Tab-separated table of C-alpha atoms and ligand atoms in Angstrom:
chain	number	residue	atom	x	y	z
A	1	MET	CA	106.789	114.425	86.193
A	2	VAL	CA	104.550	114.617	89.328
A	3	ASN	CA	101.666	117.098	89.352
A	4	VAL	CA	100.870	118.115	92.992
A	5	ILE	CA	97.247	119.282	93.257
A	6	GLY	CA	96.761	121.701	96.298
A	7	LEU	CA	99.693	123.739	97.593
A	8	GLY	CA	98.557	124.217	101.146
A	9	TYR	CA	100.033	123.228	104.391
A	10	ILE	CA	100.734	119.475	103.115
A	11	GLY	CA	100.916	119.890	99.407
A	12	LEU	CA	103.565	122.618	99.296
A	13	PRO	CA	106.064	120.907	101.508
A	14	THR	CA	105.543	117.579	99.761
A	15	ALA	CA	105.991	119.080	96.319
A	16	LEU	CA	109.208	120.917	97.523
A	17	MET	CA	110.597	117.886	99.168
A	18	LEU	CA	110.128	115.712	96.031
A	19	ALA	CA	111.648	118.554	93.731
A	20	SER	CA	114.583	118.988	96.015
A	21	HIS	CA	115.207	115.154	95.736
A	22	GLY	CA	115.377	114.945	92.003
A	23	VAL	CA	111.860	114.427	91.063
A	24	GLU	CA	110.456	116.652	88.236
A	25	VAL	CA	107.584	118.494	89.899
A	26	VAL	CA	104.840	120.931	88.931
A	27	GLY	CA	102.626	122.378	91.671
A	28	THR	CA	99.136	123.457	90.931
A	29	ASP	CA	96.559	125.365	92.947
A	30	TYR	CA	93.410	127.072	91.856
A	31	ASN	CA	94.246	129.952	94.038
A	32	GLU	CA	95.930	132.619	91.727
A	33	ALA	CA	97.205	134.814	94.534
A	34	LEU	CA	98.972	131.855	96.255
A	35	VAL	CA	100.477	130.647	92.867
A	36	ALA	CA	101.551	134.320	92.221
A	37	THR	CA	103.363	134.529	95.674
A	38	LEU	CA	105.195	131.369	95.088
A	39	ASN	CA	106.239	132.502	91.615
A	40	GLU	CA	107.595	135.737	93.323
A	41	GLY	CA	109.723	133.534	95.326
A	42	ARG	CA	107.928	133.674	98.687
A	43	THR	CA	106.470	130.853	100.694
A	44	THR	CA	102.780	131.178	101.935
A	45	PHE	CA	103.166	130.179	105.622
A	46	LYS	CA	105.929	129.999	108.288
A	47	GLU	CA	107.467	126.696	109.026
A	48	ASP	CA	111.091	125.565	110.276
A	49	GLY	CA	113.194	124.905	107.378
A	50	LEU	CA	110.549	125.734	104.847
A	51	GLU	CA	112.473	128.680	103.346
A	52	GLU	CA	115.707	126.653	102.699
A	53	LEU	CA	113.537	123.726	101.189
A	54	PHE	CA	111.770	126.247	98.865
A	55	ALA	CA	115.061	127.567	97.769
A	56	ASP	CA	116.369	124.090	96.882
A	57	ALA	CA	113.273	123.197	95.048
A	58	VAL	CA	113.272	126.357	92.943
A	59	GLY	CA	116.800	125.638	92.181
A	60	ALA	CA	115.878	122.077	90.988
A	61	GLY	CA	113.408	123.492	88.728
A	62	ILE	CA	109.805	123.294	90.601
A	63	ARG	CA	107.218	125.208	88.688
A	64	PHE	CA	103.927	126.524	90.138
A	65	THR	CA	100.841	127.142	88.057
A	66	THR	CA	96.930	127.168	88.306
A	67	GLU	CA	96.915	124.664	85.325
A	68	TYR	CA	96.586	120.872	85.810
A	69	GLN	CA	99.344	119.131	83.915
A	70	VAL	CA	99.360	116.250	81.562
A	71	THR	CA	101.412	113.589	83.284
A	72	ASP	CA	101.509	109.926	84.568
A	73	THR	CA	101.480	110.790	88.515
A	74	TYR	CA	99.179	113.171	90.422
A	75	ILE	CA	99.254	113.705	94.176
A	76	VAL	CA	96.066	115.359	95.417
A	77	SER	CA	96.421	117.379	98.686
A	78	VAL	CA	93.281	119.465	98.959
A	79	PRO	CA	91.198	120.244	102.112
A	80	THR	CA	88.730	117.689	103.330
A	81	PRO	CA	86.399	119.485	105.689
A	82	TYR	CA	83.671	117.789	107.649
A	83	ASP	CA	79.998	118.659	107.461
A	84	LYS	CA	78.988	120.063	110.888
A	85	PHE	CA	75.575	118.579	110.925
A	86	SER	CA	76.216	115.021	109.591
A	87	LYS	CA	79.801	114.907	110.891
A	88	LYS	CA	80.725	113.126	107.704
A	89	VAL	CA	83.654	113.871	105.459
A	90	ASP	CA	83.041	116.391	102.772
A	91	PRO	CA	84.937	115.063	99.773
A	92	ARG	CA	83.778	117.755	97.348
A	93	TYR	CA	87.355	119.315	96.763
A	94	VAL	CA	89.141	115.940	96.177
A	95	VAL	CA	86.179	114.970	93.799
A	96	ALA	CA	86.570	118.156	91.894
A	97	ALA	CA	90.314	117.725	91.694
A	98	ILE	CA	90.019	114.151	90.455
A	99	GLU	CA	87.339	115.250	87.897
A	100	THR	CA	89.867	117.938	86.379
A	101	ILE	CA	92.612	115.347	86.380
A	102	LEU	CA	90.442	112.879	84.365
A	103	GLY	CA	89.669	115.539	81.942
A	104	ARG	CA	93.273	115.609	80.793
A	105	CYS	CA	95.619	112.566	82.280
A	106	PRO	CA	96.762	109.959	79.940
A	107	LYS	CA	95.744	106.215	80.059
A	108	GLY	CA	97.400	104.331	83.036
A	109	ALA	CA	98.066	107.499	85.211
A	110	ALA	CA	98.138	107.108	88.888
A	111	ILE	CA	96.181	109.434	91.280
A	112	VAL	CA	97.463	109.601	94.966
A	113	VAL	CA	95.104	111.051	97.240
A	114	GLU	CA	96.969	112.533	100.243
A	115	SER	CA	94.027	114.385	101.749
A	116	THR	CA	92.574	112.716	104.826
A	117	VAL	CA	89.266	110.968	104.169
A	118	SER	CA	87.227	108.685	106.262
A	119	PRO	CA	87.273	104.883	105.697
A	120	GLY	CA	85.317	103.896	102.651
A	121	THR	CA	85.387	107.405	101.073
A	122	ILE	CA	87.334	106.363	98.079
A	123	ASP	CA	85.045	103.468	97.464
A	124	LYS	CA	81.854	105.578	97.873
A	125	SER	CA	82.789	109.034	96.414
A	126	ILE	CA	85.804	108.613	94.117
A	127	ARG	CA	85.522	105.320	92.391
A	128	PRO	CA	81.985	106.015	91.032
A	129	VAL	CA	83.223	109.325	89.695
A	130	ILE	CA	86.061	107.750	87.714
A	131	GLN	CA	83.849	104.805	86.477
A	132	ALA	CA	81.046	107.159	85.399
A	133	ARG	CA	83.513	108.656	83.013
A	134	GLY	CA	84.030	105.311	81.410
A	135	PHE	CA	87.674	104.712	82.998
A	136	VAL	CA	88.458	101.209	84.133
A	137	ILE	CA	90.148	101.524	87.651
A	138	GLY	CA	93.324	99.207	87.634
A	139	GLU	CA	93.747	99.606	83.835
A	140	ASP	CA	92.997	103.321	82.670
A	141	ILE	CA	93.521	104.925	86.090
A	142	HIS	CA	95.410	103.654	89.156
A	143	LEU	CA	94.181	104.901	92.584
A	144	VAL	CA	96.391	105.296	95.668
A	145	HIS	CA	95.794	106.709	99.207
A	146	ALA	CA	98.937	107.944	100.824
A	147	PRO	CA	97.815	110.165	103.855
A	148	GLU	CA	100.377	112.560	105.358
A	149	ARG	CA	101.448	112.289	108.992
A	150	ILE	CA	103.664	115.493	109.525
A	151	ILE	CA	102.983	117.819	112.389
A	152	PRO	CA	102.843	121.490	111.799
A	153	GLY	CA	105.741	123.102	113.692
A	154	ASN	CA	108.172	120.261	112.655
A	155	MET	CA	106.942	119.507	109.181
A	156	VAL	CA	110.113	119.370	107.231
A	157	TYR	CA	111.972	117.255	109.573
A	158	GLU	CA	108.882	114.776	109.876
A	159	LEU	CA	108.472	114.707	106.174
A	160	LEU	CA	111.953	113.371	105.783
A	161	HIS	CA	111.836	110.929	108.942
A	162	ASN	CA	108.319	109.688	109.574
A	163	ASP	CA	107.219	106.294	108.527
A	164	ARG	CA	104.492	106.483	105.845
A	165	THR	CA	101.555	104.513	104.630
A	166	VAL	CA	100.643	103.795	100.835
A	167	GLY	CA	97.298	102.140	100.192
A	168	ALA	CA	96.784	100.751	96.720
A	169	ASP	CA	94.534	98.227	94.848
A	170	SER	CA	97.608	96.358	93.577
A	171	ARG	CA	100.919	95.593	95.001
A	172	GLU	CA	102.795	96.706	91.866
A	173	VAL	CA	101.193	100.276	91.941
A	174	GLY	CA	101.769	100.462	95.676
A	175	GLU	CA	105.612	99.716	95.177
A	176	LYS	CA	105.713	102.266	92.356
A	177	ILE	CA	104.308	104.953	94.661
A	178	ARG	CA	106.378	103.635	97.642
A	179	ALA	CA	109.474	104.266	95.379
A	180	LEU	CA	108.426	107.898	94.703
A	181	TYR	CA	108.134	108.719	98.414
A	182	ALA	CA	111.279	106.819	99.084
A	183	SER	CA	113.028	109.455	96.913
A	184	PHE	CA	113.178	111.559	100.169
A	185	CYS	CA	111.436	109.503	102.991
A	186	GLN	CA	113.972	107.923	105.323
A	187	GLY	CA	111.317	106.269	107.348
A	188	GLN	CA	109.563	102.885	106.696
A	189	ILE	CA	106.949	102.918	103.962
A	190	VAL	CA	104.162	100.313	104.523
A	191	VAL	CA	102.192	99.265	101.527
A	192	THR	CA	98.606	98.128	102.309
A	193	ASP	CA	95.196	98.371	100.851
A	194	ILE	CA	93.307	101.614	100.379
A	195	LYS	CA	90.557	101.396	102.965
A	196	THR	CA	93.115	100.204	105.567
A	197	ALA	CA	95.105	103.415	104.698
A	198	GLU	CA	92.154	105.468	105.132
A	199	MET	CA	91.267	104.103	108.501
A	200	THR	CA	94.814	104.193	109.925
A	201	LYS	CA	95.156	108.062	109.318
A	202	VAL	CA	91.862	108.819	110.984
A	203	VAL	CA	92.552	106.395	113.820
A	204	GLU	CA	96.012	108.042	114.584
A	205	ASN	CA	94.297	111.557	114.850
A	206	THR	CA	91.503	110.104	116.947
A	207	PHE	CA	93.917	108.316	119.496
A	208	ARG	CA	95.368	111.830	119.991
A	209	ALA	CA	91.979	113.510	120.441
A	210	VAL	CA	90.801	111.018	122.806
A	211	ASN	CA	93.916	111.330	124.971
A	212	ILE	CA	93.714	115.069	125.039
A	213	ALA	CA	90.056	114.831	126.005
A	214	PHE	CA	90.972	112.401	128.765
A	215	ALA	CA	93.585	115.170	130.037
A	216	ASN	CA	90.886	117.754	129.769
A	217	GLU	CA	88.349	115.724	131.722
A	218	LEU	CA	91.187	115.036	134.416
A	219	ALA	CA	91.687	118.959	134.581
A	220	LYS	CA	88.123	119.459	135.350
A	221	ILE	CA	88.053	116.671	137.980
A	222	CYS	CA	91.146	118.160	139.534
A	223	ARG	CA	89.838	121.778	139.448
A	224	HIS	CA	86.687	120.535	141.216
A	225	ASP	CA	88.566	119.001	144.067
A	226	GLY	CA	91.723	121.373	144.377
A	227	MET	CA	94.195	118.944	142.909
A	228	ASP	CA	97.072	119.820	140.620
A	229	VAL	CA	96.302	118.108	137.245
A	230	TYR	CA	99.908	118.845	135.777
A	231	GLU	CA	101.695	117.309	138.778
A	232	ILE	CA	99.351	114.236	138.703
A	233	ILE	CA	99.914	113.697	134.888
A	234	ARG	CA	103.616	114.115	135.389
A	235	ILE	CA	103.745	111.507	137.960
A	236	CYS	CA	101.407	109.065	136.147
A	237	ASN	CA	103.667	109.417	132.979
A	238	MET	CA	106.666	108.081	134.876
A	239	HIS	CA	104.803	104.729	134.823
A	240	PRO	CA	106.173	102.800	131.909
A	241	ARG	CA	102.874	102.080	130.289
A	242	VAL	CA	101.075	105.510	130.772
A	243	ASN	CA	101.446	108.427	128.428
A	244	ILE	CA	98.736	111.159	129.150
A	245	LEU	CA	98.863	114.316	126.995
A	246	GLN	CA	98.463	117.896	128.309
A	247	PRO	CA	95.023	119.549	129.049
A	248	GLY	CA	94.525	122.712	127.192
A	249	PRO	CA	92.108	125.542	126.247
A	250	GLY	CA	90.577	123.357	123.424
A	251	VAL	CA	91.773	121.348	120.480
A	252	GLY	CA	92.323	123.160	117.138
A	253	GLY	CA	93.889	122.770	113.680
A	254	HIS	CA	92.474	121.045	110.808
A	255	CYS	CA	93.168	117.517	111.846
A	256	ILE	CA	92.785	116.401	115.578
A	257	SER	CA	89.590	118.539	115.935
A	258	VAL	CA	88.072	117.322	112.602
A	259	ASP	CA	89.099	113.692	111.611
A	260	PRO	CA	87.576	111.922	114.586
A	261	TRP	CA	84.127	113.445	113.728
A	262	PHE	CA	84.411	111.307	110.445
A	263	LEU	CA	84.069	108.165	112.639
A	264	VAL	CA	81.232	109.676	114.740
A	265	GLY	CA	79.439	110.644	111.423
A	266	ASP	CA	79.827	107.224	109.838
A	267	TYR	CA	79.509	104.978	112.932
A	268	PRO	CA	77.193	107.019	115.342
A	269	SER	CA	76.003	104.125	117.338
A	270	LEU	CA	79.554	102.677	117.761
A	271	ALA	CA	81.864	105.681	118.185
A	272	LYS	CA	80.659	106.456	121.686
A	273	VAL	CA	84.152	107.203	123.359
A	274	ILE	CA	85.044	109.249	120.337
A	275	ASP	CA	81.890	111.353	120.388
A	276	GLU	CA	82.070	112.125	124.121
A	277	SER	CA	85.813	113.015	123.621
A	278	MET	CA	85.096	115.326	120.866
A	279	LYS	CA	82.474	117.217	122.855
A	280	THR	CA	84.763	117.451	125.758
A	281	ASN	CA	87.373	118.948	123.710
A	282	ASP	CA	84.838	121.244	122.068
A	283	GLY	CA	83.683	122.349	125.389
A	284	MET	CA	87.092	123.655	126.654
A	285	PRO	CA	86.945	127.170	125.312
A	286	ASP	CA	83.769	127.631	127.209
A	287	PHE	CA	85.278	126.245	130.392
A	288	VAL	CA	88.169	128.695	129.900
A	289	LEU	CA	85.422	131.375	129.626
A	290	GLU	CA	83.801	130.494	132.937
A	291	ARG	CA	87.280	130.310	134.639
A	292	ILE	CA	87.909	133.894	133.287
A	293	HIS	CA	84.677	135.008	134.980
A	294	GLN	CA	85.548	133.255	138.249
A	295	ILE	CA	89.045	134.812	138.360
A	296	MET	CA	87.521	138.258	137.708
A	297	LEU	CA	84.977	137.890	140.355
A	298	GLU	CA	87.752	136.652	142.926
A	299	ASN	CA	89.687	139.756	141.981
A	300	GLY	CA	86.812	142.221	142.047
A	301	MET	CA	87.261	142.857	138.297
A	302	THR	CA	84.369	143.880	136.208
A	303	ASP	CA	85.716	145.414	132.924
A	304	THR	CA	86.045	142.578	130.379
A	305	SER	CA	87.859	145.049	128.130
A	306	ARG	CA	90.787	144.847	130.653
A	307	VAL	CA	91.032	141.022	130.011
A	308	GLY	CA	93.657	140.004	127.164
A	309	LEU	CA	93.902	136.670	125.475
A	310	TYR	CA	97.488	135.945	124.435
A	311	GLY	CA	97.541	133.676	121.244
A	312	LEU	CA	95.154	133.263	118.355
A	313	THR	CA	96.735	130.376	116.430
A	314	TYR	CA	95.587	126.836	117.232
A	315	LYS	CA	98.992	125.887	118.843
A	316	GLU	CA	102.366	127.283	119.658
A	317	ASP	CA	104.746	128.689	117.045
A	318	VAL	CA	102.574	128.092	113.994
A	319	ASP	CA	100.757	130.879	112.082
A	320	ASP	CA	97.605	128.702	111.474
A	321	CYS	CA	94.280	129.738	113.069
A	322	ARG	CA	92.060	126.989	111.722
A	323	GLU	CA	89.619	125.779	114.555
A	324	SER	CA	91.633	127.888	116.961
A	325	PRO	CA	90.233	127.670	120.626
A	326	THR	CA	90.892	131.373	120.955
A	327	LEU	CA	88.420	132.171	118.075
A	328	GLN	CA	85.897	129.661	119.511
A	329	LEU	CA	86.061	131.367	122.960
A	330	LEU	CA	85.805	134.795	121.441
A	331	GLU	CA	82.680	133.831	119.389
A	332	SER	CA	81.226	132.424	122.634
A	333	GLN	CA	82.140	135.601	124.541
A	334	ALA	CA	80.558	137.758	121.740
A	335	ARG	CA	77.336	136.146	122.733
A	336	HIS	CA	77.503	136.772	126.406
A	337	LEU	CA	79.301	139.975	127.010
A	338	ALA	CA	79.271	143.568	125.764
A	339	SER	CA	82.928	144.682	125.604
A	340	PRO	CA	85.067	142.422	123.510
A	341	LEU	CA	88.185	140.838	125.077
A	342	LYS	CA	91.505	142.195	123.849
A	343	CYS	CA	93.942	139.798	122.138
A	344	TYR	CA	97.283	139.495	120.532
A	345	ASP	CA	99.320	137.012	118.618
A	346	PRO	CA	102.989	137.513	117.342
A	347	PHE	CA	102.266	135.259	114.439
A	348	ILE	CA	98.990	137.140	113.261
A	349	THR	CA	99.797	140.299	111.468
A	350	GLU	CA	96.449	140.854	109.832
A	351	ASP	CA	93.398	142.174	111.586
A	352	LEU	CA	91.440	139.123	112.506
A	353	VAL	CA	89.172	140.009	115.245
A	354	PRO	CA	87.926	143.251	117.137
A	355	GLY	CA	90.164	144.138	120.068
A	356	GLN	CA	93.375	142.773	118.489
A	357	HIS	CA	96.764	144.244	119.327
A	358	HIS	CA	99.855	143.975	117.077
A	359	GLU	CA	102.493	144.675	119.656
A	360	LEU	CA	103.187	142.705	122.838
A	361	ASP	CA	103.983	145.703	125.075
A	362	ALA	CA	101.031	147.722	123.898
A	363	PHE	CA	98.871	144.726	124.455
A	364	LEU	CA	100.058	144.162	127.943
A	365	LYS	CA	99.617	147.740	128.967
A	366	ASP	CA	95.939	147.657	127.894
A	367	VAL	CA	95.000	144.706	130.034
A	368	ASP	CA	95.046	143.553	133.834
A	369	LEU	CA	94.331	139.868	133.325
A	370	VAL	CA	96.264	138.095	130.725
A	371	VAL	CA	95.046	134.612	129.694
A	372	ILE	CA	97.630	132.604	128.008
A	373	MET	CA	95.858	130.542	125.257
A	374	VAL	CA	98.937	129.600	123.348
A	375	GLY	CA	102.394	128.986	124.635
A	376	HIS	CA	104.329	130.537	121.887
A	377	SER	CA	108.214	130.750	122.408
A	378	GLN	CA	107.717	134.524	122.455
A	379	ILE	CA	105.798	134.510	125.726
A	380	ARG	CA	107.901	131.714	127.305
A	381	GLN	CA	110.883	134.004	126.900
A	382	ASN	CA	109.137	137.004	128.044
A	383	MET	CA	107.473	135.955	131.263
A	384	ASP	CA	108.909	138.753	133.165
A	385	LYS	CA	106.708	141.082	131.413
A	386	LEU	CA	103.657	139.610	133.114
A	387	ALA	CA	104.953	140.347	136.478
A	388	GLY	CA	102.283	142.548	138.203
A	389	LYS	CA	99.520	141.342	136.099
A	390	LEU	CA	96.810	138.648	136.940
A	391	VAL	CA	97.861	135.713	134.797
A	392	PHE	CA	95.628	132.865	133.717
A	393	ASP	CA	97.709	130.217	132.160
A	394	THR	CA	95.949	127.472	130.136
A	395	ARG	CA	99.123	125.925	128.829
A	396	ASN	CA	101.062	125.497	132.128
A	397	CYS	CA	104.072	127.399	130.839
A	398	CYS	CA	104.215	130.318	133.253
A	399	GLN	CA	105.973	129.826	136.612
A	400	LEU	CA	105.114	133.305	138.158
A	401	PRO	CA	103.782	132.974	141.668
A	402	GLY	CA	100.023	133.400	141.913
A	403	THR	CA	99.461	132.262	138.250
A	404	TYR	CA	96.008	130.703	137.757
A	405	ARG	CA	95.648	127.401	135.878
A	406	LEU	CA	92.799	125.491	134.151
B	1	SAJ	N1	96.873	119.708	122.178
B	1	SAJ	C1	96.543	119.685	123.628
B	1	SAJ	N2	97.285	118.845	124.394
B	1	SAJ	C2	98.327	118.297	123.810
B	1	SAJ	C3	98.609	118.271	122.568
B	1	SAJ	C4	97.915	119.109	121.773
B	1	SAJ	O1	95.515	120.362	123.955
B	1	SAJ	O2	98.902	117.425	124.808
B	1	SAJ	C5	96.121	120.609	121.321
B	1	SAJ	C6	96.971	121.555	120.543
B	1	SAJ	O3	97.224	122.740	121.363
B	1	SAJ	C7	96.114	121.857	119.315
B	1	SAJ	C8	95.592	120.536	118.916
B	1	SAJ	O4	95.666	119.795	120.210
B	1	SAJ	O5	95.109	122.931	119.454
B	1	SAJ	C9	96.154	119.755	117.893
B	1	SAJ	O6	97.545	119.983	117.963
B	1	SAJ	P1	98.628	118.662	117.798
B	1	SAJ	O7	99.920	119.183	117.948
B	1	SAJ	O8	98.231	117.587	118.603
B	1	SAJ	O9	98.348	118.080	116.248
B	1	SAJ	P2	98.164	118.650	114.943
B	1	SAJ	O10	96.685	118.958	114.581
B	1	SAJ	O11	99.105	119.917	114.748
B	1	SAJ	O12	98.920	117.604	113.969
B	1	SAJ	C10	98.134	116.289	114.033
B	1	SAJ	C11	99.390	115.327	114.189
B	1	SAJ	N3	98.614	113.944	114.465
B	1	SAJ	C12	99.287	113.211	115.514
B	1	SAJ	O13	100.031	113.533	116.180
B	1	SAJ	C13	98.486	111.887	115.675
B	1	SAJ	C14	100.105	115.161	113.002
B	1	SAJ	O14	101.133	114.079	112.972
B	1	SAJ	C15	99.228	114.970	111.628
B	1	SAJ	O15	99.905	114.810	110.515
B	1	SAJ	C16	98.215	116.060	111.657
B	1	SAJ	O16	97.509	115.996	112.782
B	1	SAJ	C17	97.425	115.892	110.405
B	1	SAJ	O17	97.604	116.669	109.397
B	1	SAJ	O18	96.523	114.987	110.442
């Protein structure tokens, strides 16, 4: 039996996938409300194919509980935030989960850490915790790091098809865990050592962050001198060895906006390009705010309460607002201006911020300048509703004449 600890964006789909492929699984989370929701037969976030996967897993006998189980295999997928001052990974949730596991696991159990950690974290923060309890690693406990690579918005497909990395101290344990993931994963599963696995995960997300920062910097250069950044990137990307990502209003989510900081925190004098890139991306919500002011000035607008931000989530067609550029922009704006901007997101039903609407038509009626912060399918399919409004599109998805861009 596999006990999956942490039933969030990664742990839940992983547990469901294992269960629906014949593995006996118990999912554990300390959040009682979350466990109750799952036990009532409801999923806790929206994702293509998740409902069907959930039904399959429930049919196959998956159980959800707040209790840690006694078993020989644990998968830990709890959050790893970063300390905003030191920029280093904060492994406290992983450590707490491991300590609880150690309180009940049998001798010889394998603990697979899926949570993203910076290179060396398992050596520095996890091994000492295990050793302090008198366990011999490699005999009493086997440690594995198997970081996840699935992208929100396409998680179920990517869980099945992406290649994976398994880092272990010994080949034998690595192969055992590879076989577990191979129960559902159709991609290649590379077995390597733990520190390499830690570093590859952080590097993958850093590569994407740096590429987006490059696109954001190009957007600023092009804005400065009246060039069309989207057309320039489109043409450059026709070169067989160029692949530039898209500029945007900032970088959110719990991965690309967080993981690269781990390298800056651990290697401050070496990670220069990464540091600058993260600052560029973090500065984008303020850049958008400045553009909003310029556009208001150009159009003789003075009332900020007639400005509306479309989209609160960190990217299109997900319901996740962690590190969302819109929330960062609103925080910045609150420090400068009296009346709050209006906002709306079809994926966010609860009241999250002041000035929030819950219906597209009412939102549009209430504003003169619409700022597209997120290119949800909803707005892409309803562009005609923006006719007659001033539109500032930070995602390059609106073709209406006169649309302002980054
Ligand atoms: N973004 C841009 N321009 C782009 C692409 C993205 O501004 O061209 C922005 C998005 O709007 C969003 C942020 O970047 O705010 C991050 O979104 P994303 O779609 O790039 O990535 P995530 O955070 O949803 O998922 C990433 C993925 N990593 C890589 O592609 C290397 C995913 O595969 C990882 O599993 C995930 O991080 C994770 O959990 O680490």
